[in-house]
Short mmCIF file of C-alpha atoms and ligand atoms in Angstrom, two decimals:
data_model
loop_
_atom_site.label_atom_id
_atom_site.label_comp_id
_atom_site.label_asym_id
_atom_site.label_seq_id
_atom_site.Cartn_x
_atom_site.Cartn_y
_atom_site.Cartn_z
CA MET A 1 146.60 98.38 161.71
CA ASN A 2 148.67 101.41 160.76
CA ASN A 3 149.03 100.16 157.19
CA LEU A 4 145.85 102.03 156.28
CA GLN A 5 147.03 105.48 157.34
CA ASN A 6 146.46 107.93 154.43
CA LYS A 7 145.51 105.14 152.04
CA LYS A 8 142.91 106.16 149.46
CA ILE A 9 140.10 103.66 149.04
CA LEU A 10 137.40 103.95 146.40
CA ILE A 11 134.41 101.80 147.31
CA GLY A 12 132.09 100.74 144.49
CA VAL A 13 128.71 99.79 145.91
CA SER A 14 126.26 97.72 143.85
CA GLY A 15 122.67 96.67 144.48
CA SER A 16 122.74 93.95 147.09
CA ILE A 17 121.18 93.84 150.56
CA ALA A 18 124.70 93.80 152.03
CA ALA A 19 125.00 97.47 150.98
CA TYR A 20 123.53 98.35 154.38
CA LYS A 21 126.89 97.31 155.90
CA ILE A 22 128.90 99.82 153.87
CA PRO A 23 128.44 102.79 156.25
CA GLU A 24 130.03 100.62 158.97
CA LEU A 25 132.84 99.60 156.57
CA ILE A 26 133.59 103.24 155.79
CA ARG A 27 133.51 104.13 159.49
CA ILE A 28 136.19 101.51 160.30
CA PHE A 29 138.36 102.50 157.33
CA ARG A 30 138.29 106.14 158.41
CA LYS A 31 139.04 105.22 162.00
CA GLU A 32 142.17 103.47 160.69
CA GLY A 33 143.26 106.62 158.92
CA ALA A 34 142.14 105.81 155.35
CA GLU A 35 140.37 108.26 153.04
CA VAL A 36 137.25 106.85 151.40
CA LYS A 37 135.25 107.90 148.36
CA VAL A 38 132.15 106.09 147.15
CA VAL A 39 130.69 105.35 143.72
CA MET A 40 127.26 103.71 143.50
CA THR A 41 125.45 101.81 140.80
CA ASP A 42 121.82 102.73 140.07
CA LEU A 43 120.44 99.81 142.05
CA ALA A 44 122.64 100.39 145.08
CA ARG A 45 120.56 103.48 145.91
CA LEU A 46 117.63 101.19 146.71
CA PHE A 47 119.62 99.62 149.56
CA VAL A 48 121.55 102.53 151.07
CA THR A 49 121.17 106.25 150.46
CA PRO A 50 123.91 108.39 148.92
CA LEU A 51 123.33 110.90 151.72
CA VAL A 52 124.33 108.40 154.41
CA LEU A 53 127.48 107.38 152.51
CA GLN A 54 128.36 111.00 151.84
CA ALA A 55 127.96 111.92 155.51
CA ILE A 56 130.14 109.04 156.67
CA SER A 57 132.85 109.27 153.98
CA GLY A 58 133.01 113.07 154.01
CA TYR A 59 132.99 113.18 150.19
CA PRO A 60 130.20 113.61 147.66
CA VAL A 61 128.96 110.26 146.43
CA LEU A 62 129.11 109.66 142.70
CA GLU A 63 126.28 107.79 141.08
CA ASN A 64 124.55 107.28 137.75
CA ARG A 65 121.06 108.54 137.25
CA ASN A 66 119.32 107.76 133.96
CA GLY A 67 122.70 107.24 132.38
CA MET A 68 124.07 110.56 133.69
CA ILE A 69 126.90 110.78 136.17
CA VAL A 70 125.73 112.83 139.12
CA ASP A 71 127.73 114.57 141.81
CA ASN A 72 127.75 117.95 143.43
CA GLN A 73 130.98 119.26 142.03
CA GLU A 74 131.26 121.77 139.26
CA ASP A 75 134.76 121.17 137.90
CA CYS A 76 135.16 119.47 134.53
CA SER A 77 137.46 116.60 135.53
CA ILE A 78 137.12 113.26 133.78
CA ARG A 79 135.54 111.26 136.55
CA HIS A 80 136.20 107.70 135.45
CA ILE A 81 139.89 108.39 134.91
CA ASP A 82 140.56 110.72 137.85
CA LEU A 83 138.88 108.54 140.44
CA GLY A 84 140.89 105.48 139.42
CA ARG A 85 144.08 107.53 139.55
CA TRP A 86 143.19 108.83 142.98
CA ALA A 87 142.65 105.40 144.52
CA ASP A 88 145.28 103.13 146.07
CA LEU A 89 142.62 100.42 146.10
CA ILE A 90 139.31 100.02 144.29
CA LEU A 91 137.05 97.88 146.43
CA LEU A 92 133.80 96.56 145.00
CA ALA A 93 131.62 95.83 148.01
CA PRO A 94 129.08 94.44 147.86
CA ALA A 95 129.58 93.10 144.32
CA THR A 96 126.50 91.56 142.72
CA ALA A 97 126.49 88.78 140.11
CA ASP A 98 125.51 91.42 137.56
CA LEU A 99 128.52 93.60 138.41
CA LEU A 100 130.88 90.59 138.17
CA ALA A 101 129.41 89.68 134.78
CA ARG A 102 129.79 93.22 133.42
CA MET A 103 133.33 93.47 134.75
CA SER A 104 134.33 90.12 133.29
CA ILE A 105 133.56 91.28 129.74
CA GLY A 106 134.92 94.78 130.19
CA MET A 107 131.62 96.64 129.91
CA THR A 108 131.66 100.32 130.79
CA ASN A 109 127.96 101.05 130.88
CA ASP A 110 128.09 102.92 134.15
CA LEU A 111 130.61 105.02 136.07
CA LEU A 112 131.77 102.19 138.32
CA THR A 113 132.62 99.74 135.52
CA ALA A 114 134.26 102.54 133.50
CA ILE A 115 136.50 103.41 136.46
CA CYS A 116 137.48 99.75 136.89
CA LEU A 117 138.32 99.18 133.23
CA ALA A 118 140.41 102.34 133.07
CA ALA A 119 142.29 101.47 136.26
CA GLU A 120 142.63 97.70 136.06
CA SER A 121 146.10 97.55 134.52
CA GLU A 122 147.62 99.75 137.21
CA LYS A 123 145.54 99.61 140.36
CA LYS A 124 144.64 97.00 142.92
CA ILE A 125 141.01 95.91 142.57
CA ALA A 126 139.41 93.80 145.30
CA ILE A 127 135.92 92.36 145.04
CA ALA A 128 133.63 91.22 147.88
CA PRO A 129 130.81 89.27 146.20
CA SER A 130 127.33 89.16 147.68
CA MET A 131 124.44 87.24 146.17
CA ASN A 132 122.03 84.35 146.47
CA LYS A 133 123.82 80.99 146.85
CA GLN A 134 122.49 79.53 143.58
CA MET A 135 123.55 82.63 141.68
CA TYR A 136 126.99 82.37 143.27
CA GLN A 137 127.39 78.69 142.47
CA SER A 138 126.16 79.00 138.89
CA LYS A 139 128.72 78.09 136.25
CA THR A 140 128.36 81.55 134.77
CA THR A 141 129.28 83.39 137.97
CA GLN A 142 132.11 80.96 138.72
CA LYS A 143 133.48 81.48 135.23
CA ASN A 144 133.23 85.26 135.62
CA ILE A 145 135.08 85.08 138.94
CA SER A 146 137.86 83.00 137.44
CA ILE A 147 138.20 85.49 134.57
CA LEU A 148 138.48 88.38 137.03
CA LYS A 149 141.04 86.45 139.11
CA SER A 150 143.07 85.69 136.01
CA ARG A 151 143.17 89.46 135.36
CA GLY A 152 144.79 90.00 138.76
CA MET A 153 141.73 91.04 140.77
CA LEU A 154 141.32 89.84 144.33
CA ILE A 155 138.16 88.00 145.31
CA TRP A 156 137.36 88.31 149.03
CA GLY A 157 134.63 85.89 150.08
CA PRO A 158 131.74 85.31 149.99
CA CYS A 159 131.09 83.51 153.26
CA GLU A 160 128.43 81.07 154.36
CA GLY A 161 125.41 82.16 156.33
CA GLU A 162 121.70 82.75 156.36
CA GLN A 163 120.40 84.11 153.11
CA ILE A 164 117.88 86.91 152.88
CA CYS A 165 115.94 84.84 150.33
CA GLY A 166 115.71 81.96 152.82
CA GLY A 167 117.97 79.03 153.61
CA PHE A 168 121.65 78.85 154.37
CA GLY A 169 124.59 78.88 151.97
CA LEU A 170 127.63 80.48 150.42
CA GLY A 171 126.90 83.97 149.11
CA ARG A 172 127.00 86.49 151.97
CA MET A 173 129.44 89.38 151.78
CA ILE A 174 132.25 88.92 154.31
CA GLU A 175 131.98 91.22 157.34
CA PRO A 176 133.31 94.82 157.20
CA ILE A 177 136.03 94.09 159.76
CA GLN A 178 137.29 91.16 157.64
CA ILE A 179 137.39 93.43 154.58
CA VAL A 180 139.38 96.00 156.55
CA ASN A 181 141.84 93.32 157.75
CA LEU A 182 142.39 92.02 154.22
CA THR A 183 142.90 95.56 152.95
CA SER A 184 145.39 96.26 155.70
CA ARG A 185 147.38 93.18 154.70
CA LEU A 186 147.50 94.47 151.11
CA PHE A 187 149.33 97.58 152.29
CA GLN A 188 151.80 95.95 154.63
CA TYR A 189 154.81 96.55 152.43
CA ASP A 190 156.69 99.79 151.84
CA GLN A 191 156.21 101.08 148.32
CA ASP A 192 159.99 101.04 147.76
CA MET A 193 159.69 99.86 144.14
CA LYS A 194 157.38 102.66 142.97
CA GLY A 195 158.59 103.89 139.57
CA ILE A 196 160.64 100.72 138.92
CA ARG A 197 159.76 98.56 135.92
CA ILE A 198 160.55 94.91 136.43
CA MET A 199 160.13 91.99 134.05
CA VAL A 200 159.97 88.42 135.36
CA THR A 201 159.97 85.22 133.30
CA ALA A 202 158.35 82.19 134.93
CA GLY A 203 157.33 78.59 134.38
CA PRO A 204 158.51 76.06 131.82
CA THR A 205 158.53 76.37 128.06
CA GLN A 206 157.04 73.69 125.81
CA GLU A 207 158.78 72.74 122.58
CA LYS A 208 156.53 71.01 120.06
CA ILE A 209 157.47 67.58 118.70
CA ASP A 210 154.19 66.85 116.90
CA VAL A 211 150.59 67.96 117.41
CA MET A 212 150.35 65.95 120.63
CA LYS A 213 153.82 65.90 122.19
CA PHE A 214 156.30 68.41 123.48
CA LEU A 215 159.58 68.67 125.35
CA SER A 216 159.31 70.44 128.67
CA ASN A 217 160.22 70.29 132.37
CA TYR A 218 158.55 70.23 135.78
CA SER A 219 158.69 73.97 136.55
CA SER A 220 155.43 75.12 138.20
CA GLY A 221 156.11 78.86 137.84
CA LYS A 222 155.52 79.44 141.58
CA MET A 223 158.86 81.16 142.29
CA GLY A 224 158.55 83.60 139.37
CA PHE A 225 154.91 84.36 140.19
CA ALA A 226 155.90 85.02 143.81
CA ILE A 227 158.61 87.47 142.69
CA ALA A 228 156.12 89.21 140.41
CA GLN A 229 153.58 89.41 143.25
CA ALA A 230 156.12 90.72 145.78
CA SER A 231 157.31 93.37 143.30
CA ALA A 232 153.73 94.53 142.69
CA GLU A 233 153.08 94.63 146.43
CA ARG A 234 156.01 97.04 146.71
CA GLY A 235 154.61 99.28 143.99
CA ALA A 236 156.68 98.19 140.94
CA GLU A 237 155.29 98.10 137.41
CA VAL A 238 155.48 94.37 136.72
CA THR A 239 155.45 92.42 133.46
CA LEU A 240 155.28 88.67 133.94
CA ILE A 241 156.09 86.52 130.93
CA SER A 242 154.84 83.07 131.73
CA GLY A 243 155.11 79.68 130.12
CA PRO A 244 152.15 77.27 130.45
CA VAL A 245 151.27 77.04 134.18
CA HIS A 246 148.13 76.70 136.30
CA LEU A 247 148.47 79.81 138.43
CA ASP A 248 146.32 82.92 138.84
CA THR A 249 147.88 86.22 137.83
CA PRO A 250 149.03 88.09 140.96
CA PRO A 251 147.21 91.41 141.60
CA CYS A 252 148.41 94.42 139.58
CA VAL A 253 150.70 92.34 137.38
CA HIS A 254 150.65 92.54 133.57
CA ARG A 255 150.91 88.95 132.34
CA ILE A 256 151.88 87.74 128.89
CA ASN A 257 151.40 84.03 128.21
CA VAL A 258 153.76 82.15 125.93
CA ILE A 259 154.37 78.51 125.06
CA SER A 260 157.85 78.07 123.60
CA ALA A 261 161.29 79.53 124.28
CA LEU A 262 161.20 81.33 120.92
CA GLU A 263 157.91 83.00 121.87
CA MET A 264 159.25 83.90 125.32
CA ASN A 265 162.33 85.42 123.74
CA GLU A 266 160.21 87.41 121.29
CA GLU A 267 157.97 88.85 124.04
CA VAL A 268 160.96 89.69 126.24
CA GLN A 269 162.76 91.43 123.38
CA LYS A 270 159.73 93.62 122.58
CA ILE A 271 159.96 95.61 125.83
CA ILE A 272 163.25 94.71 127.50
CA LYS A 273 164.75 98.13 126.77
CA LYS A 274 162.05 99.76 128.89
CA GLN A 275 162.81 97.61 131.96
CA ASP A 276 164.88 98.59 134.99
CA ILE A 277 165.22 95.06 136.37
CA PHE A 278 164.97 91.65 134.70
CA VAL A 279 164.52 88.41 136.66
CA GLY A 280 164.89 85.21 134.62
CA CYS A 281 163.07 82.65 136.71
CA ALA A 282 161.73 80.57 133.82
CA ALA A 283 163.04 77.07 133.25
CA VAL A 284 163.60 77.67 129.55
CA SER A 285 164.10 74.51 127.49
CA ASP A 286 167.68 74.63 126.28
CA TYR A 287 166.78 72.76 123.07
CA ARG A 288 163.82 72.39 120.74
CA PRO A 289 163.11 69.83 118.02
CA LYS A 290 164.78 70.99 114.83
CA GLN A 291 161.63 70.47 112.82
CA PHE A 292 158.06 70.13 113.80
CA LEU A 293 157.85 66.41 112.99
CA SER A 294 154.27 66.02 111.96
CA GLU A 295 150.93 67.77 111.64
CA GLU A 296 149.53 64.48 112.82
CA LYS A 297 150.42 62.28 115.75
CA ILE A 298 153.66 60.33 115.09
CA ASP A 299 152.73 56.71 114.45
CA SER A 300 153.23 54.78 117.70
CA ASP A 301 154.27 51.62 115.77
CA LEU A 302 157.34 53.19 114.20
CA LYS A 303 160.51 51.45 115.33
CA ASN A 304 162.87 54.38 114.95
CA VAL A 305 162.03 58.02 115.29
CA GLN A 306 164.91 60.45 115.06
CA LEU A 307 164.50 63.58 117.11
CA THR A 308 167.08 66.16 116.14
CA LEU A 309 167.40 69.02 118.56
CA THR A 310 168.61 72.54 118.04
CA LYS A 311 169.64 75.13 120.62
CA ASN A 312 167.12 77.69 121.85
CA PRO A 313 168.20 81.30 122.32
CA ASP A 314 169.61 81.97 125.78
CA ILE A 315 167.17 84.73 126.72
CA ILE A 316 168.97 86.02 129.79
CA LYS A 317 172.41 85.82 128.20
CA ASN A 318 171.27 88.15 125.43
CA ILE A 319 170.03 90.58 128.07
CA GLY A 320 173.21 90.32 130.14
CA ARG A 321 175.20 91.22 127.02
CA MET A 322 173.11 94.23 126.01
CA ASN A 323 175.25 97.31 125.31
CA SER A 324 172.71 99.99 126.02
CA ASP A 325 169.61 100.12 128.22
CA ARG A 326 170.68 96.92 129.94
CA PRO A 327 168.42 96.25 132.95
CA TYR A 328 169.79 95.04 136.28
CA THR A 329 169.78 91.32 135.51
CA ILE A 330 169.14 88.41 137.87
CA GLY A 331 169.19 84.74 136.92
CA PHE A 332 168.17 81.54 138.66
CA SER A 333 170.15 78.35 138.72
CA ALA A 334 168.47 75.07 139.64
CA GLU A 335 171.08 72.56 140.80
CA THR A 336 170.83 69.04 142.14
CA ARG A 337 174.13 68.71 144.01
CA MET A 338 175.17 70.79 146.98
CA GLU A 339 178.93 70.48 146.23
CA ASN A 340 178.52 72.23 142.89
CA LEU A 341 175.79 74.65 143.82
CA ILE A 342 177.91 77.76 144.20
CA SER A 343 180.64 76.98 141.69
CA ASN A 344 178.25 75.95 138.86
CA SER A 345 176.06 78.95 139.53
CA TYR A 346 179.02 81.30 139.53
CA ILE A 347 180.14 79.94 136.13
CA LYS A 348 176.64 80.65 134.76
CA LYS A 349 176.64 84.12 136.27
CA THR A 350 179.92 84.92 134.53
CA ASN A 351 179.01 83.33 131.19
CA LYS A 352 175.71 85.15 131.03
CA ASN A 353 177.08 88.41 132.46
CA LEU A 354 174.51 88.66 135.25
CA ASP A 355 174.44 90.98 138.26
CA LEU A 356 173.28 88.16 140.49
CA ILE A 357 172.44 84.49 140.24
CA CYS A 358 170.12 82.81 142.74
CA ALA A 359 171.04 79.18 143.23
CA ASN A 360 168.67 76.63 144.64
CA ASN A 361 169.11 72.95 145.26
CA ILE A 362 165.97 71.39 143.82
CA ALA A 363 166.96 67.95 145.11
CA LEU A 364 166.40 68.99 148.75
CA LYS A 365 163.12 67.98 150.42
CA ASN A 366 160.39 70.65 150.02
CA HIS A 367 162.56 72.68 147.63
CA GLY A 368 162.22 73.20 143.94
CA PHE A 369 159.59 73.24 141.28
CA HIS A 370 156.20 72.30 142.73
CA THR A 371 156.77 73.27 146.36
CA GLU A 372 155.35 76.27 148.20
CA GLY A 373 158.69 77.05 149.86
CA ASN A 374 162.33 77.46 148.91
CA SER A 375 165.73 78.58 150.15
CA LEU A 376 168.25 80.48 148.05
CA HIS A 377 171.96 81.10 147.80
CA LEU A 378 172.57 84.51 146.28
CA VAL A 379 175.85 84.34 144.41
CA TRP A 380 177.15 87.89 143.95
CA SER A 381 180.73 86.98 143.05
CA LYS A 382 183.19 84.10 143.20
CA ASP A 383 183.55 84.16 146.96
CA LYS A 384 180.67 86.31 148.06
CA PHE A 385 177.31 84.71 148.60
CA GLU A 386 174.38 85.12 150.98
CA PHE A 387 171.86 82.54 152.14
CA ILE A 388 168.11 83.13 152.45
CA PRO A 389 166.83 80.29 154.64
CA TYR A 390 163.78 78.15 153.85
CA ASP A 391 160.47 80.01 153.84
CA HIS A 392 157.32 80.44 151.76
CA LYS A 393 158.18 81.60 148.21
CA ILE A 394 156.43 84.94 148.68
CA LYS A 395 158.52 85.70 151.77
CA ILE A 396 161.69 84.54 150.03
CA SER A 397 160.80 86.91 147.18
CA HIS A 398 160.46 89.88 149.51
CA GLN A 399 163.81 89.10 151.12
CA LEU A 400 165.39 88.74 147.69
CA LEU A 401 164.00 92.11 146.55
CA SER A 402 165.26 93.78 149.74
CA LYS A 403 168.76 92.50 148.93
CA ILE A 404 168.60 93.49 145.26
CA LEU A 405 167.17 97.01 145.58
CA PRO A 406 170.13 98.78 147.28
CA ARG A 407 172.55 97.25 144.74
CA TYR A 408 170.30 98.13 141.82
CA GLU A 409 170.03 101.71 143.09
CA GLU A 410 173.78 101.95 143.63
CA LYS A 411 174.44 100.70 140.10
CA SER A 412 171.92 103.07 138.49
CA LYS A 413 173.43 105.99 140.42
CA HIS A 414 176.87 105.18 138.95
CA GLN A 415 175.45 104.79 135.44
CA ASN A 416 173.77 108.19 135.68
CA THR A 417 176.87 110.08 136.87
O1 LIG B 1 169.11 76.56 132.37
P1 LIG B 1 170.16 77.36 133.10
O2 LIG B 1 170.62 76.72 134.37
O3 LIG B 1 171.28 77.83 132.21
O4 LIG B 1 169.37 78.70 133.58
C1 LIG B 1 170.06 79.74 134.20
C2 LIG B 1 169.34 81.05 133.92
O5 LIG B 1 169.30 81.27 132.52
C3 LIG B 1 167.91 81.13 134.39
O6 LIG B 1 167.72 82.43 134.90
C4 LIG B 1 167.08 80.92 133.13
O7 LIG B 1 165.82 81.60 133.20
C5 LIG B 1 167.97 81.53 132.08
N1 LIG B 1 167.83 80.91 130.73
C6 LIG B 1 167.36 81.67 129.68
N2 LIG B 1 167.28 81.12 128.43
C7 LIG B 1 167.67 79.85 128.20
C8 LIG B 1 168.16 79.06 129.27
C9 LIG B 1 168.22 79.62 130.51
O8 LIG B 1 166.98 82.82 129.89
N3 LIG B 1 167.60 79.34 126.98
#
């Protein structure tokens, strides 16, 4: 489990009976080579003492007491900022229903929630809930969990088991060894994209016809989300601009939701000059209705309705043609016929002035929009392409990034000399 060597883990303990398992959790983390610091909520002290956690972690434990932040250090550092910066992972274990609720609305009424809010846009946050089964299943807690997931936080557990309040159900914190295994998996990739800013577009766009109808396509967003996730796993600063999809935001990814191609273009343009790499994975509608036809539903009895279409901006083409601050630019090309896959994709690559185009045949079984897997042909030039064989989209994304990075670095070296 060498992935944990020298990793810095900040554990936030809140007031649940499962807090008695945290000394064991810290012991395993340290055995694996991780450094651990602990922050406690007021109530957590009723379940496990700061002294025990301090002895096992080897660091002073930070806690609130009557609204004051208490530790034994005398420097004047800003605790809620510094601790978040220090951590490679913030792990809330055990996390009570109260902590989830406060986190979901961004409260900062104690040190732990202040650390999380300050760190959430940049750091991995994992949460191991622990509570009574009815509290866990309540609509309120479920809603809070889905809000936290949508902000890129990881929810680990809970699991089923005997409850301290009697009975059996879903609400127990997962075991320390499971938490350590999940953490180890989080750190399995080299941080070879640290310092790189990457923007990914994903999903379809919707182009309004009237208040009820739109033009769109079947894109699920899964490929773009996987690329965003893989980039974040390798330490990149990721902005994901997504059309309407039903997917959770990957951890540590900054997501901007849009509906139409015009909106996607606008959001891309706002920060494209700050990006090092751009991946256009979105299935952008090429056309949109020329006018929004009606504030009301178009009458279904009408015999003839004329829908005039106008061209949408080609988002990636505008990026490919940028004169200054142009990011390394990668496009996707969904094709339905194998014979034309490479040639059509190469034409697009040239027209749009891309560094790479990734061609996939969406007509193949288990390929394309709604599937979990894919295979890709990377078209670098007219007669140079590479094949990434069928695999899960997240694995395909990692392979793709491993192919892109050396070329991106080579190109930036030339630009800087
Ligand atoms: O739709 P097409 O096959 O031309 O898409 C090729 C590439 O161009 C994709 O990367 C897609 O995200 C991008 N594209 C775009 N704006 C459009 C159409 C396509 O950025 N209006």
